[in-house]
CSV table of C-alpha atoms and ligand atoms in Angstrom, one decimal:
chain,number,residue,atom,x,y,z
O,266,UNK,CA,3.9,12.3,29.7
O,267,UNK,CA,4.7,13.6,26.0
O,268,UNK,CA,2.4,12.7,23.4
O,269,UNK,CA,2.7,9.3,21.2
O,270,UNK,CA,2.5,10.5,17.6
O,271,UNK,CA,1.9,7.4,14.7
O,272,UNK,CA,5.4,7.3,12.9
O,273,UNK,CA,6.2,5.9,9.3
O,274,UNK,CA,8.9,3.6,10.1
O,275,UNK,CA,9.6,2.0,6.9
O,276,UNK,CA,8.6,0.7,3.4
O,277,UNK,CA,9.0,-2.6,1.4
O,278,UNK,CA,7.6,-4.1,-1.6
O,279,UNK,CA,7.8,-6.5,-4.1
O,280,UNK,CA,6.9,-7.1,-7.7
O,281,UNK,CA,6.5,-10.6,-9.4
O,282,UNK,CA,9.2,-11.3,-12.0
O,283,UNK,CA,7.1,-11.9,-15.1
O,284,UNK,CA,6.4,-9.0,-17.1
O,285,UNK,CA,3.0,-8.6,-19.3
O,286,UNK,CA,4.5,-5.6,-21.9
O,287,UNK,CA,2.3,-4.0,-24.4
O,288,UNK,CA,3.8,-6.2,-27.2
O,289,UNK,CA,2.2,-9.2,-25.2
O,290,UNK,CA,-1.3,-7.5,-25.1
O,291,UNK,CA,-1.0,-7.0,-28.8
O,292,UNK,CA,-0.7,-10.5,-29.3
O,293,UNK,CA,-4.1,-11.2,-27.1
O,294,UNK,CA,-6.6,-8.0,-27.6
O,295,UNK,CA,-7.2,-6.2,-30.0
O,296,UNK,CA,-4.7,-2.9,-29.1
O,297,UNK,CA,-1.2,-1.6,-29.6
O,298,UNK,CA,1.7,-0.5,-27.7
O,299,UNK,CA,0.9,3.4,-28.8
O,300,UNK,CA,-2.6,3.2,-28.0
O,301,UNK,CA,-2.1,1.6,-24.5
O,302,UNK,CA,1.1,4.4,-24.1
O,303,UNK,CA,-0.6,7.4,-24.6
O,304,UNK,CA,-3.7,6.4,-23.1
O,305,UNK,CA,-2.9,5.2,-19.8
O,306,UNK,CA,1.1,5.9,-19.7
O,307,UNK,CA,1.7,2.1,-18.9
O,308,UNK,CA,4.3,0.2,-20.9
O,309,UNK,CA,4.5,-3.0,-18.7
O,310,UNK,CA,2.7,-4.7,-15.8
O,311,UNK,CA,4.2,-7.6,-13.4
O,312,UNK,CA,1.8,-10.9,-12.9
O,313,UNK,CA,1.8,-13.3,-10.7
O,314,UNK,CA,2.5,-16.9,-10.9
O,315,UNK,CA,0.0,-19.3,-10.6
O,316,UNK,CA,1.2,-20.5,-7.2
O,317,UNK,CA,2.1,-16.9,-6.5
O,318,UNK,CA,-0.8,-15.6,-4.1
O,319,UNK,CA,-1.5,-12.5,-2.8
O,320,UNK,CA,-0.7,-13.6,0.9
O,321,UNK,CA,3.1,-14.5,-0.6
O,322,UNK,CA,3.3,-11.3,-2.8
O,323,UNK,CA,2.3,-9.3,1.0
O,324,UNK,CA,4.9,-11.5,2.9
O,325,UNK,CA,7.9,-10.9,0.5
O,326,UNK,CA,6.8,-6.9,1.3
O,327,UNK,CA,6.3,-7.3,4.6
O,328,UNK,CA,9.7,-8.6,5.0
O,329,UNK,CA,11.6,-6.3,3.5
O,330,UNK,CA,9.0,-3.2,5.7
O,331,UNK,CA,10.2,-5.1,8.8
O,332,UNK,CA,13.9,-5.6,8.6
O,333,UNK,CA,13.6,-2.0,7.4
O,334,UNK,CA,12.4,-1.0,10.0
O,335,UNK,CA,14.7,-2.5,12.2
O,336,UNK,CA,12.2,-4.3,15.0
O,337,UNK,CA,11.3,-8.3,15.4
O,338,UNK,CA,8.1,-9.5,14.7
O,339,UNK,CA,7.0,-10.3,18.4
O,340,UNK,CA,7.4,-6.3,17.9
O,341,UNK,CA,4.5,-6.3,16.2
O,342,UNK,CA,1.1,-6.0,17.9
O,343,UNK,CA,-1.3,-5.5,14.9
O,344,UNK,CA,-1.6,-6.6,10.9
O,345,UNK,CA,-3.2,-5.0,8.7
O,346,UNK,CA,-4.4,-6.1,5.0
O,347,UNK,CA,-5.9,-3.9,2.0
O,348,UNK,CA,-6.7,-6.2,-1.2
O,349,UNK,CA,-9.4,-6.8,-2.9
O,350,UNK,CA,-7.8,-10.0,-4.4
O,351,UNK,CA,-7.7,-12.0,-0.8
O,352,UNK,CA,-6.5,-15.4,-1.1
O,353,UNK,CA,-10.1,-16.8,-0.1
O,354,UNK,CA,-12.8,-14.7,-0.4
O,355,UNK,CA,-14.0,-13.2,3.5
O,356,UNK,CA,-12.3,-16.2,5.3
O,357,UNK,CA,-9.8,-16.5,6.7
O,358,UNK,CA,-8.7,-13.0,6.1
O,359,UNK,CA,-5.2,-12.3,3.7
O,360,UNK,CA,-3.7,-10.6,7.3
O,361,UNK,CA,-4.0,-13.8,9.1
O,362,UNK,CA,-1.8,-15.8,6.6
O,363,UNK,CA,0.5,-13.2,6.2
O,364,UNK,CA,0.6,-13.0,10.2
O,365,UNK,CA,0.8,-17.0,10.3
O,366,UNK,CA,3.7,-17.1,7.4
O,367,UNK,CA,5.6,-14.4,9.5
O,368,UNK,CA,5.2,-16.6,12.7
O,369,UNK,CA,3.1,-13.4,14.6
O,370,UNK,CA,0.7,-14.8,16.6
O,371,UNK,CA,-2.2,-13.8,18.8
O,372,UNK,CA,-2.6,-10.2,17.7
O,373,UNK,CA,-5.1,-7.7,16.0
O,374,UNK,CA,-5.5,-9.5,12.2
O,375,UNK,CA,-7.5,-9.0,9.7
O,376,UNK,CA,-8.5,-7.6,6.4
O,377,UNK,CA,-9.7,-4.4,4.6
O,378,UNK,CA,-11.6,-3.5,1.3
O,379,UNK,CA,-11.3,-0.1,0.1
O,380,UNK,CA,-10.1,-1.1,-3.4
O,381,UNK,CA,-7.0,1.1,-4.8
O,382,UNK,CA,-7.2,3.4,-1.9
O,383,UNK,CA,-7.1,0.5,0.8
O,384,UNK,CA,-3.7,1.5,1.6
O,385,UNK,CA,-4.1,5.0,3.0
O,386,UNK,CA,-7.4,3.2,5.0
O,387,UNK,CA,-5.7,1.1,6.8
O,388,UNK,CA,-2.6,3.8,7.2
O,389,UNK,CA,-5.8,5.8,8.9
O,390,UNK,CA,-6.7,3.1,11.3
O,391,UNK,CA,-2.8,1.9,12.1
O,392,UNK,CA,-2.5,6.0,13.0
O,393,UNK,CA,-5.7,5.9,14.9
O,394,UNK,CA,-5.0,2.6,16.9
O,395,UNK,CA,-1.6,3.9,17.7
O,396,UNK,CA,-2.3,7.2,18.5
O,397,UNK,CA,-5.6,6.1,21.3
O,398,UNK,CA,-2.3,4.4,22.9
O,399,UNK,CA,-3.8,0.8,22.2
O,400,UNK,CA,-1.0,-0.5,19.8
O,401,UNK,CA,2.7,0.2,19.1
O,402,UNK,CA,3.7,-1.2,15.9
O,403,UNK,CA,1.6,-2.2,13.3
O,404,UNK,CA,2.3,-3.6,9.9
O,405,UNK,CA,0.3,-2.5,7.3
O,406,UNK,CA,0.4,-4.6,3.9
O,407,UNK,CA,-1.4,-3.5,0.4
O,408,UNK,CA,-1.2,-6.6,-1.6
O,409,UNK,CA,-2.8,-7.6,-5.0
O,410,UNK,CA,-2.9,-10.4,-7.6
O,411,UNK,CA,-5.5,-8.3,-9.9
O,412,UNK,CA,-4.7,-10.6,-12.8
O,413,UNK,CA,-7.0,-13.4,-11.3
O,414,UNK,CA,-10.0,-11.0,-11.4
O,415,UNK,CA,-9.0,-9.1,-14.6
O,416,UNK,CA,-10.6,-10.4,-17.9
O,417,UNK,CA,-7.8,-10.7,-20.2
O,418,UNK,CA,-9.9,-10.8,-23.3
O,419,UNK,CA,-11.3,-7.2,-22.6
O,420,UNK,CA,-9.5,-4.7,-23.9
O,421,UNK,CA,-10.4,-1.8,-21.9
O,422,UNK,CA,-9.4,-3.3,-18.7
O,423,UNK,CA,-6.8,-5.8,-19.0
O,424,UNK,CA,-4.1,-3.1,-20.2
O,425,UNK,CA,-4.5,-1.2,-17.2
O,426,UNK,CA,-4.0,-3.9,-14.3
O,427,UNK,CA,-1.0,-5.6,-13.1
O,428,UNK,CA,0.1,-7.5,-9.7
O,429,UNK,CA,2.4,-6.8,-6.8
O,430,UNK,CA,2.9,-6.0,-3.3
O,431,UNK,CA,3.7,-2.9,-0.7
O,432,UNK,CA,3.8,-2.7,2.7
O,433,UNK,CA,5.1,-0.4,5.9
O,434,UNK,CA,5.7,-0.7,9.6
O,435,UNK,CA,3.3,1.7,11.4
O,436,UNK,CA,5.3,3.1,15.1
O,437,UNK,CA,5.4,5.0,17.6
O,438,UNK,CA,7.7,8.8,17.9
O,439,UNK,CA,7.0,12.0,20.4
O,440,UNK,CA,8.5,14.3,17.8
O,441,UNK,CA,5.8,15.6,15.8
O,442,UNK,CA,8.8,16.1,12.7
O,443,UNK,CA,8.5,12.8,11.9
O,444,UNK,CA,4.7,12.4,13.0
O,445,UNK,CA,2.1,11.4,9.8
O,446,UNK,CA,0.6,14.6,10.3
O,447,UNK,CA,-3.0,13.9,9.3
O,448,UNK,CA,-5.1,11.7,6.6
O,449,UNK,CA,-8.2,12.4,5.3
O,450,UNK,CA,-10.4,9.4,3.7
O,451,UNK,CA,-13.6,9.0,2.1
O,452,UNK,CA,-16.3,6.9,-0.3
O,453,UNK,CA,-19.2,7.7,-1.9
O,454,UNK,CA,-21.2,4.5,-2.8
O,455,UNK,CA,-23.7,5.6,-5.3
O,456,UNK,CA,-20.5,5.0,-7.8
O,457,UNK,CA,-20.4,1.4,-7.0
O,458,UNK,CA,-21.4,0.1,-10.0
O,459,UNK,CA,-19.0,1.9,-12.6
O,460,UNK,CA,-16.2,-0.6,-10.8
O,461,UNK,CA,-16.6,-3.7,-9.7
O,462,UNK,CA,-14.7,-6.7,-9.5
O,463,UNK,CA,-16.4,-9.6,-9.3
O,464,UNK,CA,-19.9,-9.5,-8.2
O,465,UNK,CA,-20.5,-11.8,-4.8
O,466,UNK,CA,-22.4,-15.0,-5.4
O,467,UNK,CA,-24.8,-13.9,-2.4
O,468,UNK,CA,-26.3,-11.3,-4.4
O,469,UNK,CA,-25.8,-12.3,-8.2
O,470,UNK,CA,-26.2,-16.4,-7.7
O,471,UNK,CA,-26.3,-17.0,-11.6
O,472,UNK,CA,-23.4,-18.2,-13.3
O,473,UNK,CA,-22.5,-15.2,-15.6
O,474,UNK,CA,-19.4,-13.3,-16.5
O,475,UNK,CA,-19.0,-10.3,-14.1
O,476,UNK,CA,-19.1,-13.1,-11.0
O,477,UNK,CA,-15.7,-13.5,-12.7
O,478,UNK,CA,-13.7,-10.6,-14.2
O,479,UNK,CA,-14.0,-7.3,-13.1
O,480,UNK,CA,-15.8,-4.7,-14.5
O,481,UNK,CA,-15.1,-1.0,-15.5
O,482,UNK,CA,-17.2,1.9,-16.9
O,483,UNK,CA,-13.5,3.6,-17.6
O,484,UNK,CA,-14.4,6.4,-19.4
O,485,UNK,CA,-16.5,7.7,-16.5
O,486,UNK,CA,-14.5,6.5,-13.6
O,487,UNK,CA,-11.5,8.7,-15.4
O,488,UNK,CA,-13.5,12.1,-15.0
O,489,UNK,CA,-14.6,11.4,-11.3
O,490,UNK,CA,-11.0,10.2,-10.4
O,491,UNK,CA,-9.3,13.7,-11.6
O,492,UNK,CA,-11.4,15.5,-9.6
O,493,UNK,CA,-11.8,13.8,-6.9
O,494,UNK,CA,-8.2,13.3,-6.6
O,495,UNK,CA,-7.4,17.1,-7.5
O,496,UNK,CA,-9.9,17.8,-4.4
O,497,UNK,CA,-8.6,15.9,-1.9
O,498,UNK,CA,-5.1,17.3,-2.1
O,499,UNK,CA,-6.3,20.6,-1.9
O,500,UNK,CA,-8.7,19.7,0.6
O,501,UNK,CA,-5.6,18.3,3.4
O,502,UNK,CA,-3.1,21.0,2.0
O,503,UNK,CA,-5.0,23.8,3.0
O,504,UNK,CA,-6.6,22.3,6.0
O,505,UNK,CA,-2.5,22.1,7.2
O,506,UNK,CA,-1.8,25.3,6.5
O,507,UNK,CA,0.9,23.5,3.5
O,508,UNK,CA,2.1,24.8,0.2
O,509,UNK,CA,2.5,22.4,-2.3
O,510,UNK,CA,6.4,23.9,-2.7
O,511,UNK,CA,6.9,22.3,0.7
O,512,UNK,CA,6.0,19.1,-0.3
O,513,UNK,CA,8.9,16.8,-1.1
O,514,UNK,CA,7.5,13.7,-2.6
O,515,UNK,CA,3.6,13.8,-4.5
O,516,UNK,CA,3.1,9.7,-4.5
O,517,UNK,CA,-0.7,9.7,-6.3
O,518,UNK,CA,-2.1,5.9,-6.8
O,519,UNK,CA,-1.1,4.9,-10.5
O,520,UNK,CA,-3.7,4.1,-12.6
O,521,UNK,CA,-3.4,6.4,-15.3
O,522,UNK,CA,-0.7,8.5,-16.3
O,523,UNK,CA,-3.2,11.1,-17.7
O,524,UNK,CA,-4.7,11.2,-14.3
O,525,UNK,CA,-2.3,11.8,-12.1
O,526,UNK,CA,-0.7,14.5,-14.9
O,527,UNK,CA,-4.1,16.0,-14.5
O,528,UNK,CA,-3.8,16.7,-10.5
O,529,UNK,CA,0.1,17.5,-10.7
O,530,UNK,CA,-0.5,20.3,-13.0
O,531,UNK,CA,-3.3,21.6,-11.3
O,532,UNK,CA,-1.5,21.3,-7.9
O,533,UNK,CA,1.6,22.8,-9.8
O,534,UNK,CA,3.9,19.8,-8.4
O,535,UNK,CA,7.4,19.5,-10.6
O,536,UNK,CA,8.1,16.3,-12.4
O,537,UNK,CA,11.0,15.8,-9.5
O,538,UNK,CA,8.5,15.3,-7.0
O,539,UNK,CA,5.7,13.6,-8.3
O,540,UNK,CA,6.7,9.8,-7.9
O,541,UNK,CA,5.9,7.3,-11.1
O,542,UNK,CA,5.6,3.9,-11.6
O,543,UNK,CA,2.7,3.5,-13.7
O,544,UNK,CA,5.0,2.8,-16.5
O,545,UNK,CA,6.1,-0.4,-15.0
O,546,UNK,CA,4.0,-2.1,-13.1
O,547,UNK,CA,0.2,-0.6,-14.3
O,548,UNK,CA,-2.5,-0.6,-11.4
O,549,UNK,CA,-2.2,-2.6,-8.6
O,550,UNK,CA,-4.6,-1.5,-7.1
O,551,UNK,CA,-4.0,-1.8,-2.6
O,552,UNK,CA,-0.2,-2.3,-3.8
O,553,UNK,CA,0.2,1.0,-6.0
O,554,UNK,CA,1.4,3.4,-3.6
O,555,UNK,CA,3.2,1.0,-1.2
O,556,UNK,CA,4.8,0.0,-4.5
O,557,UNK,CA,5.5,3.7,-5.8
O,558,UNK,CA,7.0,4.9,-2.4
O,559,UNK,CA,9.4,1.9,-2.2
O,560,UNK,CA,10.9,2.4,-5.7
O,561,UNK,CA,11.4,5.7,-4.8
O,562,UNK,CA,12.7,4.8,-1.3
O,563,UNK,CA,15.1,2.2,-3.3
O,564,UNK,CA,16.0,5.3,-5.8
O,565,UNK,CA,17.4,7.2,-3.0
O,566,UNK,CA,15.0,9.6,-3.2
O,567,UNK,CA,13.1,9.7,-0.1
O,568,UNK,CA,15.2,10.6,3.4
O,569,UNK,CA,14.1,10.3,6.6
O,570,UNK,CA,11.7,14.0,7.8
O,571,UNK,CA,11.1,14.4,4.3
O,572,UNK,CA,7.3,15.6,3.5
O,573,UNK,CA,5.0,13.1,1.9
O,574,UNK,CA,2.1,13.7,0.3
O,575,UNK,CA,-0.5,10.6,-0.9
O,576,UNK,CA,-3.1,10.4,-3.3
O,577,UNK,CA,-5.6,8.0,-3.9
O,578,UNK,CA,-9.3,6.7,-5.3
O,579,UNK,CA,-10.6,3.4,-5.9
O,580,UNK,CA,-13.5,1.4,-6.4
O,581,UNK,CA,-16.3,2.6,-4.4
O,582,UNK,CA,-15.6,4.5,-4.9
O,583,UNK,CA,-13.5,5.5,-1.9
O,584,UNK,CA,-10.6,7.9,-1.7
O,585,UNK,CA,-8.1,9.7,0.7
O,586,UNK,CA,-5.1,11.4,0.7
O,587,UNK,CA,-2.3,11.7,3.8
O,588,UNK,CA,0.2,13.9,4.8
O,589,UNK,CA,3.5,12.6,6.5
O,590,UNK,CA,6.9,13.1,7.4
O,591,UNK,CA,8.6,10.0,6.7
O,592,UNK,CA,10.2,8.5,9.5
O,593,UNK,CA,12.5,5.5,8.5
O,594,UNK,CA,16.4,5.5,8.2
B,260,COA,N1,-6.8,-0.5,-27.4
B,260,COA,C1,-7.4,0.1,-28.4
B,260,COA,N2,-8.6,0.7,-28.4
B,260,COA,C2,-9.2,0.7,-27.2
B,260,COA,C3,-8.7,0.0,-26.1
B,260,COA,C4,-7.5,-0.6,-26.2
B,260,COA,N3,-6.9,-1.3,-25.2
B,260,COA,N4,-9.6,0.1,-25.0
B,260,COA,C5,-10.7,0.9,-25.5
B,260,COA,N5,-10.4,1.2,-26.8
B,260,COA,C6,-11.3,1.9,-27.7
B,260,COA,C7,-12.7,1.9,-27.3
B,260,COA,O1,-13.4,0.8,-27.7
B,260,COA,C8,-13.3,3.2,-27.9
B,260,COA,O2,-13.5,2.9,-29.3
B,260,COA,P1,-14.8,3.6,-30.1
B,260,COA,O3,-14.5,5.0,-30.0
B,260,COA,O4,-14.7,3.0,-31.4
B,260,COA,O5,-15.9,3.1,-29.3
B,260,COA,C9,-12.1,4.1,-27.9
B,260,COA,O6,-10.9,3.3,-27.7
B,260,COA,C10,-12.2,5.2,-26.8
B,260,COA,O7,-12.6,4.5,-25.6
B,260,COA,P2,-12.6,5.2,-24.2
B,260,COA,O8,-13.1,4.2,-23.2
B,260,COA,O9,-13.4,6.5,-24.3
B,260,COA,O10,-11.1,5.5,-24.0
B,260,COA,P3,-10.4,6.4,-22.9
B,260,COA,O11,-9.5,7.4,-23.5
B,260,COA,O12,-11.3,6.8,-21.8
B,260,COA,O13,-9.3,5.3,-22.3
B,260,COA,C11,-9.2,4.0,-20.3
B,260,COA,C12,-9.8,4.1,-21.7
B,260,COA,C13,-9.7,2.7,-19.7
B,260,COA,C14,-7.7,3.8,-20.5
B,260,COA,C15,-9.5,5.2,-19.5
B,260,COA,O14,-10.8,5.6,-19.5
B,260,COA,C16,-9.1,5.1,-18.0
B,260,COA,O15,-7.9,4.9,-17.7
B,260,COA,N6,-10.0,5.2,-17.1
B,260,COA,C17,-9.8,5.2,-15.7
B,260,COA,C18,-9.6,3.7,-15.3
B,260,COA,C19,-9.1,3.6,-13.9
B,260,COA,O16,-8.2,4.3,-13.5
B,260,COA,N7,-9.6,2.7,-13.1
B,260,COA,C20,-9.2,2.4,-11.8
B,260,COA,C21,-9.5,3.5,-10.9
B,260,COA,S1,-8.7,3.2,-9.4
């Protein structure tokens, strides 16, 4: 019997209609359009409504990943959830609602928190569960309404986050050209407390601020993301025996435009490749490279075999990159 290889079927995603521009932030911080622009890149972010949750922002994604990719959702065997904005906090789990709203019932749900890199996670444990032969399609969701835990009278985080959703149908293929080749992921938690967002009430039971909003040491989460980010990538490129000329599409997670310039000049990537979206929805966190891949899926730009290459670091801090042939039509 050939070998069953994991296979990126196909993306979706889907960004809330209002848009928070820089000329709103003016208006509420203490800040301007040019500083937020040549800071962080970002011009506009989507929000949320206030009956908008992440469950619904994940299920208009999920949708769109499973028409896509062309199966029925008694197809699916397995769903998968990164946010770190779940509709109730630990239970029940963001998957399960998504599941329930999608009518799946009685398989594998449940939810994962790796902040901005929880997508490329749970891509590694979709790839691992379908590759030990235990599942055959799994949907995978990144979802995130990040202005419900963003402080939006602090001006060096409420620029940067917006809210949205991205998600992908994780299958099986025995070709290994349109295999995800291989992911690497990773955390280091003595850098917990340069971002958090919000504290737990088990360990901080006072009523204070950072139980609400969450929290950012920017300056210094900016140094460790460049290089972490730069490493990772050269880290899985050489470790496949891949050039970065080979690479098609560069999708980094989009927090900061400086950032991700940072790794694509080090990595020598052209502007053509390296996907952007930083400039129109900000960070969302789970969402941002679901969202990224899917504008550029939209664009035209991706084709089905073409070489992927993801980058990505959260809150943690955790990070990971991946290396895939994308396998949808
Ligand atoms: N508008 C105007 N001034 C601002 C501002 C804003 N929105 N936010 C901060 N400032 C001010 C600061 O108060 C500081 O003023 P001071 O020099 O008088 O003290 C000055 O700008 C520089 O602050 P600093 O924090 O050093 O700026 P920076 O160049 O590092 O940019 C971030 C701030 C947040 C944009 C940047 O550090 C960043 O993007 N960090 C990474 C964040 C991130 O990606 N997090 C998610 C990881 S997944």
């Amino acid at each position: 019997m050939s070998k069953v290889f994991a296979c990126f079927k196909s993306i979706g995603a889907y960004a809330p209609k209002k848009v928070l521009s820089n000329e709103d932030l003016e208006k509420m911080v203490e800040t301007t359009d040019e500083w937020i622009l040549q800071r962080t890149g970002i011009k506009e972010r989507r929000l949320a409504s206030e009956d908008e949750l992440t469950s619904d922002l994940g299920l208009k994604a999920a949708k769109l990943a499973i028409e896509r990719a062309g199966i029925k959702t008694d197809e699916i065997d397995a769903v998968i959830c990164a946010t770190l904005t779940p509709d109730f906090l630990c239970m029940p789990a963001t998957a399960c609602l998504i599941a329930s709203k999608l009518g799946i019932k009685n398989v594998l749900a449940f939810d994962v928190s790796a902040a901005c890199s929880g997508f490329v996670y749970i891509l590694y444990l979709a790839k691992s569960l379908i590759e030990s032969g235990l599942h055959k399609n799994i949907l995978i969701i990144g979802a995130e309404k990040l202005s419900s835990v963003v402080d939006y009278t602090d001006r060096g985080t409420c620029i940067l986050f917006g809210d949205g959703g991205g998600a992908a149908i994780i299958g099986t293929t025995t070709d290994k050209n349109e295999a995800i080749a291989d992911i690497q992921i990773s955390a280091d938690g003595d850098y917990a407390h340069l971002l958090v967002a919000p504290r737990s009430r088990v360990t901080h039971p006072k009523d204070d601020r950072t139980l609400e909003y969450l929290q950012m040491a920017g300056n210094e989460v900016f140094k460790v993301a460049v290089k972490t980010l730069t490493n990772d990538v050269v880290e899985i490129l050489q470790k496949n025996g891949i050039s970065a000329d080979e690479i098609d599409h560069f999708i980094p997670h989009q927090a900061n435009l400086r950032i991700i310039e940072a790794v694509r000049e080090k990595l020598n990537f052209s502007h053509e490749k390296t996907v952007l979206t930083v400039h129109k929805y900000g960070n969302t966190s789970a969402a941002s490279i679901p969202m990224a891949m899917n504008d550029a899926y939209e664009e035209g730009r991706i084709k089905h075999g073409d070489l992927i290459l993801l980058d990505t670091f959260g809150g943690g801090f955790t990070w990971g990159s991946a290396l895939l042939r994308f396998g949808g039509k």
